[in-house]
Amino acid sequence: MSGKATFFIFLCIISFVLAQPEGINYDEAKVPVFELPDPLVMLDGPKVQDSQTWIDKRRPEILSLFEEFVYGKAPEKKIKITFEIVESDPLTLNGLATRKQVRVYLIGKKEGPFMDVLIYLPNKVEKPAPLFVGLNFYGNQTVIDDPAVLITKSWVRNSDQYGITDHQATQATRGVSARRWPIKTILESGYGLATIYYGDIDPDDEGKFDNGIHPYFYQEGQTQPAPDEWGAIAAWAWGLSRAMDYFEKDEDIAHEQVIVLGHSRLGKTALWAGAVDERFAIVISNNSGCGGAALSRRAFGETVKRINTSFPHWFCDNFNQYNDNENACPVDQHMLIALMAPRPVYVASAEEDLWADPRGEFLSTKYASPVYELFGLQGMPAQEMPDVSQPAFGTIGYHVRPGKHDVTDYDWDQYIKFANKHLSHTK
Ligand code: GTR
């Protein structure tokens, strides 16, 4: 290697080290010694021996611990949503798909808040069709360059990359994230795709709960969620459940074959949605990291303290108790994965995405497996972390692919294979 090249690599390493926030560990040797709570041991001591006890006692116990201490409780009030098909085309994408845009009124009233669900269904398969559903970061118009797609009017995060400066999405954002949504491949594989802009449910603006869905559920005089009430992730997950309410009413959608997925903060959201709402048949986490699939106790890459500091609105206030104090938390993220049992769940990591702790994501799948075994199912088949590009498919699936924090065609190829393996639809 030339002297110049060596110097360049040296500079890269130095700038990587300097760019790391203080107190962030990327050294496996420095991962603290920790003990994980056993998903099968109940709070009052006995060990769960059978799937019925898991369903009746331990699962509700773990779910309410996550509600109380991590994501916050969403309102219990049952909402009877109303909806309106605002646009549809039975022959779009050269006849490959039917497009529908459905406005879901989140509190059941036209004067109330709404989210727009963009749906493409495959024309080549017999309906009802199975469906992937996921939230998106900058509006439905970003997932495909299709002039018919409505541009969100909700608050969006500013972005230099997309030229968004006043929190409003523009025409120029059409199709900007299409690379992450291989719609044709999904349709040709016999699946539909539905997506919703997460800011239609709750804008991702730091620390504010005076907009979005939260205020509609406040008690009189309340101005923000109580310490054990829903943060933004729980609100986004609640929105996914409202989309599911709609899917149940659409005869073209196989609502018992809906796969919820998400990337990064929206991967955390997909996991939480799958945990609280068992109507989702399969759950997929793409690079969800801290507060998603990664074990918090490893404190590798992003930590509980760091995420609560950078994004104080994502989790409930009670989660702050575990800043630099992960061992005190009654749950860890392997128990979130276990809440999917016996449904299939898939966790995907990226090799260079150390911030999200790929090993910690794998270990969650491994330590959730005893719960699947109660149902006579194999959870994660791999005992050791699989090599890069060597997916492991049990009822729990996992892969780590080369590259950065992102959603790639490789990721989608695995999700489609995993869904094909577990859903008994004919294509
Ligand atoms: C990062 C955050 C991650 C992840 C990501 C994203 O800044 O630290 O936890 O959620 O954002 O959602 O893009």
XYZ file of C-alpha atoms and ligand atoms in Angstrom:
440
model
C 0.000 0.000 0.000
C 1.351 3.450 -0.872
C 2.202 5.953 1.847
C -0.650 8.165 0.619
C -3.204 5.357 0.928
C -1.992 4.466 4.418
C -2.244 8.109 5.448
C -5.777 8.304 4.000
C -6.894 5.241 5.972
C -5.290 6.718 9.075
C -7.233 9.960 8.545
C -10.471 8.002 8.073
C -9.934 6.135 11.331
C -9.125 9.347 13.204
C -12.197 11.141 11.841
C -14.413 8.120 12.668
C -13.098 8.093 16.236
C -13.523 11.879 16.601
C -17.037 11.752 15.162
C -18.190 9.270 17.787
C -20.219 10.739 20.613
C -18.509 10.473 23.951
C -19.206 7.381 25.997
C -20.243 5.285 23.004
C -18.676 1.850 22.962
C -17.786 -0.042 19.799
C -15.430 -2.490 21.435
C -16.823 -5.994 22.017
C -14.304 -6.491 24.821
C -15.820 -3.541 26.690
C -19.417 -4.744 26.612
C -20.435 -4.853 30.282
C -21.130 -8.135 32.017
C -24.885 -8.415 32.325
C -27.650 -10.813 33.128
C -30.773 -10.804 30.995
C -34.209 -11.207 32.541
C -35.494 -14.687 31.662
C -38.545 -14.376 29.401
C -39.926 -17.565 30.931
C -39.625 -16.657 34.611
C -42.700 -14.895 35.941
C -42.486 -11.870 38.209
C -43.689 -13.936 41.165
C -41.071 -16.637 40.579
C -42.345 -19.744 38.779
C -41.034 -20.748 35.388
C -43.423 -21.002 32.454
C -43.659 -24.636 31.333
C -46.250 -24.516 28.576
C -47.560 -22.263 25.843
C -50.924 -21.700 27.555
C -49.285 -20.220 30.645
C -47.209 -18.027 28.346
C -50.355 -16.798 26.563
C -52.465 -16.339 29.695
C -49.926 -15.000 32.173
C -46.380 -14.291 31.128
C -47.061 -12.603 27.790
C -49.504 -10.052 29.280
C -47.039 -9.460 32.111
C -44.156 -8.668 29.722
C -46.378 -6.589 27.456
C -47.455 -4.396 30.337
C -43.849 -3.994 31.540
C -42.902 -2.693 28.086
C -45.922 -0.396 28.166
C -45.155 0.973 31.565
C -41.398 1.375 31.332
C -40.405 1.590 27.668
C -42.942 2.703 25.048
C -45.875 3.911 27.141
C -49.508 2.828 27.075
C -51.648 3.815 24.135
C -55.231 4.798 24.972
C -57.478 1.865 25.703
C -60.489 3.530 24.173
C -61.582 1.530 21.128
C -61.817 3.706 18.056
C -64.280 2.998 15.321
C -62.369 4.395 12.381
C -64.050 5.730 9.287
C -62.381 5.889 5.929
C -62.766 7.164 2.426
C -61.196 5.882 -0.806
C -59.875 9.185 -2.114
C -58.280 7.806 -5.256
C -57.964 4.483 -7.032
C -56.832 2.989 -10.308
C -57.416 -0.678 -11.159
C -54.717 -0.717 -13.837
C -51.604 1.129 -12.773
C -47.920 0.301 -13.333
C -48.706 -1.082 -16.803
C -51.529 -3.152 -15.459
C -49.389 -4.837 -12.830
C -51.263 -3.293 -9.919
C -54.359 -1.734 -8.486
C -53.632 1.464 -6.596
C -55.824 2.766 -3.791
C -55.358 5.790 -1.597
C -57.448 5.515 1.508
C -57.955 8.316 3.978
C -58.387 6.866 7.435
C -60.007 9.204 9.950
C -58.169 8.354 13.111
C -60.812 9.274 15.630
C -63.677 8.240 13.405
C -64.659 11.779 12.423
C -64.058 13.657 9.199
C -63.211 16.807 11.140
C -60.524 14.902 13.044
C -56.983 13.905 12.111
C -56.400 11.496 9.242
C -53.678 9.437 7.666
C -53.449 8.507 4.004
C -52.759 4.861 3.262
C -51.195 4.259 -0.147
C -51.857 0.714 -1.348
C -50.666 -1.216 -4.390
C -52.196 -4.652 -4.890
C -50.973 -7.232 -7.422
C -53.412 -7.811 -10.289
C -51.923 -11.159 -11.253
C -52.873 -13.027 -8.102
C -56.305 -13.910 -6.907
C -57.547 -11.458 -4.335
C -57.514 -11.133 -1.375
C -53.761 -10.543 -1.543
C -51.231 -10.748 1.287
C -49.648 -7.419 2.064
C -46.538 -5.745 3.434
C -47.237 -2.578 5.403
C -44.695 -0.071 6.640
C -44.471 3.556 7.635
C -42.322 5.942 5.609
C -40.179 8.922 6.616
C -41.065 11.761 4.221
C -44.504 11.067 2.758
C -46.164 8.488 0.515
C -45.049 10.416 -2.553
C -41.429 9.482 -1.786
C -41.822 5.705 -2.156
C -42.591 5.764 -5.895
C -42.390 8.319 -8.679
C -46.106 8.177 -9.456
C -47.789 11.550 -10.113
C -51.102 10.230 -8.796
C -49.773 9.760 -5.285
C -51.004 12.448 -2.913
C -48.296 14.577 -1.357
C -48.574 14.737 2.405
C -49.556 18.084 3.881
C -48.442 17.063 7.351
C -45.329 18.417 9.048
C -42.171 16.750 7.717
C -38.600 16.942 8.967
C -36.463 19.403 7.046
C -33.888 17.744 4.828
C -31.003 19.251 2.868
C -30.875 16.098 0.800
C -34.489 16.456 -0.309
C -34.609 20.262 -0.308
C -37.245 20.442 2.437
C -36.816 23.717 4.319
C -40.189 24.674 5.778
C -41.432 21.312 7.048
C -43.601 20.822 3.972
C -43.058 18.077 1.396
C -42.625 19.236 -2.204
C -43.156 17.832 -5.714
C -39.386 17.331 -5.839
C -39.675 14.617 -3.220
C -41.600 12.282 -5.520
C -39.820 8.948 -5.622
C -36.810 10.046 -3.550
C -36.924 6.895 -1.431
C -38.102 4.558 -4.200
C -34.822 2.654 -3.924
C -35.950 1.413 -0.509
C -39.353 0.258 -1.767
C -38.966 -2.237 -4.659
C -42.664 -2.111 -5.437
C -42.493 -4.060 -8.710
C -40.574 -6.932 -7.130
C -43.064 -7.010 -4.261
C -46.034 -7.077 -6.658
C -44.442 -9.636 -8.968
C -43.900 -11.845 -5.916
C -47.647 -11.792 -5.312
C -47.729 -9.316 -2.432
C -49.328 -5.958 -2.042
C -47.646 -2.995 -0.397
C -49.241 -0.410 1.842
C -47.438 2.581 3.277
C -48.303 5.549 5.443
C -46.370 8.695 6.288
C -45.562 8.434 9.991
C -45.986 12.194 10.496
C -49.659 11.884 9.516
C -50.035 10.091 12.860
C -47.622 12.105 14.960
C -45.015 14.573 13.685
C -41.506 13.516 14.731
C -40.725 16.907 16.263
C -38.772 16.702 19.416
C -40.504 16.811 22.719
C -43.796 18.216 21.537
C -47.057 16.482 22.125
C -49.366 19.358 21.280
C -49.882 18.147 17.729
C -50.436 14.742 16.155
C -52.716 12.172 17.715
C -51.859 12.570 21.413
C -53.999 15.639 22.286
C -57.160 13.898 21.087
C -56.852 11.511 24.006
C -55.828 13.887 26.801
C -57.884 14.096 29.963
C -59.180 17.546 30.706
C -56.273 19.879 31.453
C -53.643 17.380 30.302
C -50.932 18.785 28.031
C -48.578 15.874 27.664
C -48.550 12.122 28.166
C -48.069 10.877 31.754
C -44.738 9.081 32.438
C -46.258 5.714 31.542
C -48.304 6.938 28.584
C -47.506 6.649 24.899
C -44.526 8.343 23.336
C -44.132 8.834 19.605
C -43.183 5.214 18.797
C -46.302 3.927 20.540
C -48.375 6.494 18.646
C -46.927 5.442 15.284
C -47.601 1.799 16.185
C -51.157 2.740 17.140
C -51.514 4.244 13.638
C -50.416 0.937 12.108
C -53.214 -0.746 14.046
C -55.684 1.728 12.595
C -54.391 0.763 9.123
C -55.061 -2.855 10.115
C -58.624 -1.848 11.082
C -58.991 -0.683 7.489
C -57.380 -3.810 5.979
C -59.973 -5.895 7.798
C -62.647 -4.040 5.874
C -61.037 -4.266 2.426
C -62.049 -7.465 0.632
C -59.035 -7.253 -1.674
C -56.638 -7.609 1.256
C -55.897 -10.876 3.059
C -55.975 -9.226 6.460
C -54.791 -12.372 8.210
C -51.637 -12.248 6.031
C -50.375 -8.754 6.748
C -46.648 -8.359 7.333
C -45.594 -5.250 9.222
C -42.097 -3.942 8.642
C -40.022 -0.846 9.204
C -36.547 0.623 9.094
C -34.631 2.203 11.937
C -36.974 4.199 14.234
C -39.783 2.779 12.128
C -38.310 -0.699 12.690
C -38.640 -0.101 16.430
C -42.209 0.933 15.645
C -42.923 -2.195 13.561
C -41.754 -4.376 16.456
C -43.891 -2.536 18.964
C -46.891 -2.653 16.602
C -46.438 -6.416 16.231
C -46.202 -6.797 20.004
C -49.372 -4.889 20.871
C -51.419 -6.019 17.897
C -51.430 -9.741 17.227
C -53.393 -9.263 14.031
C -50.037 -8.684 12.282
C -49.094 -12.124 10.940
C -45.355 -11.495 10.490
C -43.146 -8.761 11.925
C -39.930 -7.480 10.332
C -37.318 -5.190 11.847
C -34.793 -3.581 9.499
C -31.798 -2.106 11.356
C -33.967 -1.092 14.314
C -31.129 -0.976 16.873
C -31.492 0.570 20.329
C -35.058 0.414 21.622
C -35.796 -1.984 18.754
C -34.184 -5.387 18.295
C -30.826 -4.663 19.991
C -30.243 -5.698 23.606
C -30.079 -2.540 25.731
C -27.846 -4.149 28.368
C -24.977 -4.489 25.896
C -24.751 -0.684 25.669
C -22.945 -1.168 22.342
C -23.349 1.712 19.885
C -26.432 3.772 20.706
C -27.401 3.488 24.378
C -30.611 4.032 26.301
C -29.250 7.295 27.694
C -28.175 8.532 24.326
C -31.488 7.734 22.614
C -33.516 9.281 25.443
C -31.377 12.408 25.204
C -31.436 12.764 21.419
C -35.072 11.754 21.010
C -36.862 12.497 24.286
C -40.261 12.029 22.677
C -39.853 8.508 21.248
C -40.277 6.491 24.454
C -42.326 7.120 27.579
C -40.768 9.243 30.318
C -40.362 6.216 32.587
C -37.722 4.873 30.192
C -35.366 7.639 31.386
C -34.926 5.678 34.631
C -32.710 3.292 32.721
C -30.228 5.831 31.374
C -26.838 4.346 32.351
C -28.903 1.895 34.382
C -30.029 -0.756 31.883
C -29.714 -3.617 34.355
C -32.522 -2.185 36.462
C -35.003 -2.456 33.601
C -37.411 -5.379 34.116
C -37.282 -6.169 30.387
C -34.750 -6.246 27.584
C -35.355 -6.364 23.868
C -35.200 -10.166 23.444
C -38.492 -10.120 25.356
C -39.954 -7.790 22.738
C -39.046 -10.337 20.055
C -40.587 -13.067 22.248
C -43.896 -11.162 22.303
C -44.314 -12.078 18.619
C -44.455 -15.821 19.413
C -45.702 -18.002 17.862
C -45.823 -15.665 14.851
C -42.797 -15.442 12.543
C -40.477 -12.493 13.177
C -37.414 -11.379 11.209
C -34.534 -9.180 12.326
C -32.077 -7.702 9.818
C -28.792 -5.948 10.546
C -26.130 -4.259 8.420
C -22.451 -5.000 8.984
C -21.341 -1.365 9.123
C -24.331 -0.224 11.159
C -22.508 -0.544 14.472
C -24.648 2.219 15.963
C -27.551 -0.281 15.864
C -25.428 -3.135 17.330
C -25.836 -6.021 14.845
C -24.648 -8.598 17.401
C -27.090 -7.282 19.990
C -29.856 -7.599 17.397
C -28.887 -11.210 16.691
C -28.688 -12.083 20.387
C -32.247 -10.875 20.922
C -33.451 -13.410 18.375
C -31.453 -16.152 20.063
C -32.666 -15.378 23.576
C -36.289 -15.096 22.423
C -36.144 -18.641 21.084
C -37.099 -20.545 24.278
C -40.531 -18.931 24.032
C -40.987 -20.287 20.500
C -39.908 -23.705 21.746
C -42.900 -23.702 24.126
C -45.028 -23.778 20.978
C -42.975 -26.634 19.497
C -41.342 -24.232 17.053
C -37.727 -23.559 16.304
C -37.008 -19.898 16.992
C -33.568 -18.850 15.778
C -31.815 -21.877 14.242
C -28.305 -20.360 14.493
C -26.553 -20.621 17.843
C -23.740 -18.268 16.792
C -24.181 -15.043 14.884
C -24.430 -15.970 11.172
C -21.765 -14.709 8.774
C -22.515 -11.773 6.532
C -25.031 -12.679 3.784
C -25.884 -16.024 5.417
C -29.517 -15.644 6.467
C -30.897 -18.009 9.100
C -34.562 -18.881 8.721
C -36.486 -20.457 11.581
C -39.767 -19.115 12.869
C -37.386 -16.329 13.827
C -35.223 -15.145 10.935
C -32.039 -13.096 10.933
C -29.440 -11.775 8.535
C -26.587 -9.350 8.522
C -25.715 -7.980 5.119
C -22.690 -5.968 4.028
C -22.976 -2.189 4.045
C -24.556 0.621 5.974
C -27.755 1.546 7.790
C -30.279 1.299 4.941
C -32.941 -0.844 3.293
C -31.661 -2.672 0.226
C -32.965 -5.093 -2.405
C -31.075 -7.833 -0.586
C -33.089 -7.114 2.573
C -36.350 -7.221 0.638
C -35.384 -10.472 -1.116
C -34.998 -12.121 2.296
C -38.295 -10.678 3.562
C -40.158 -12.033 0.548
C -38.525 -15.466 0.937
C -39.324 -15.479 4.636
C -42.954 -14.514 3.977
C -43.216 -17.178 1.249
C -41.965 -19.752 3.708
C -44.460 -18.848 6.387
C -47.620 -17.745 4.585
C -49.662 -20.409 2.941
C -50.964 -18.382 0.020
C -50.894 -19.560 -3.561
C -49.040 -17.435 -6.020
C -30.784 7.682 14.598
C -31.150 7.033 15.906
C -31.441 5.586 15.672
C -32.353 5.364 14.491
C -32.182 6.370 13.370
C -33.342 6.525 12.399
O -30.347 8.963 14.718
O -30.083 7.202 16.777
O -31.968 5.021 16.847
O -33.655 5.295 14.874
O -31.941 7.633 13.811
O -34.481 6.234 12.688
O -33.094 7.015 11.306
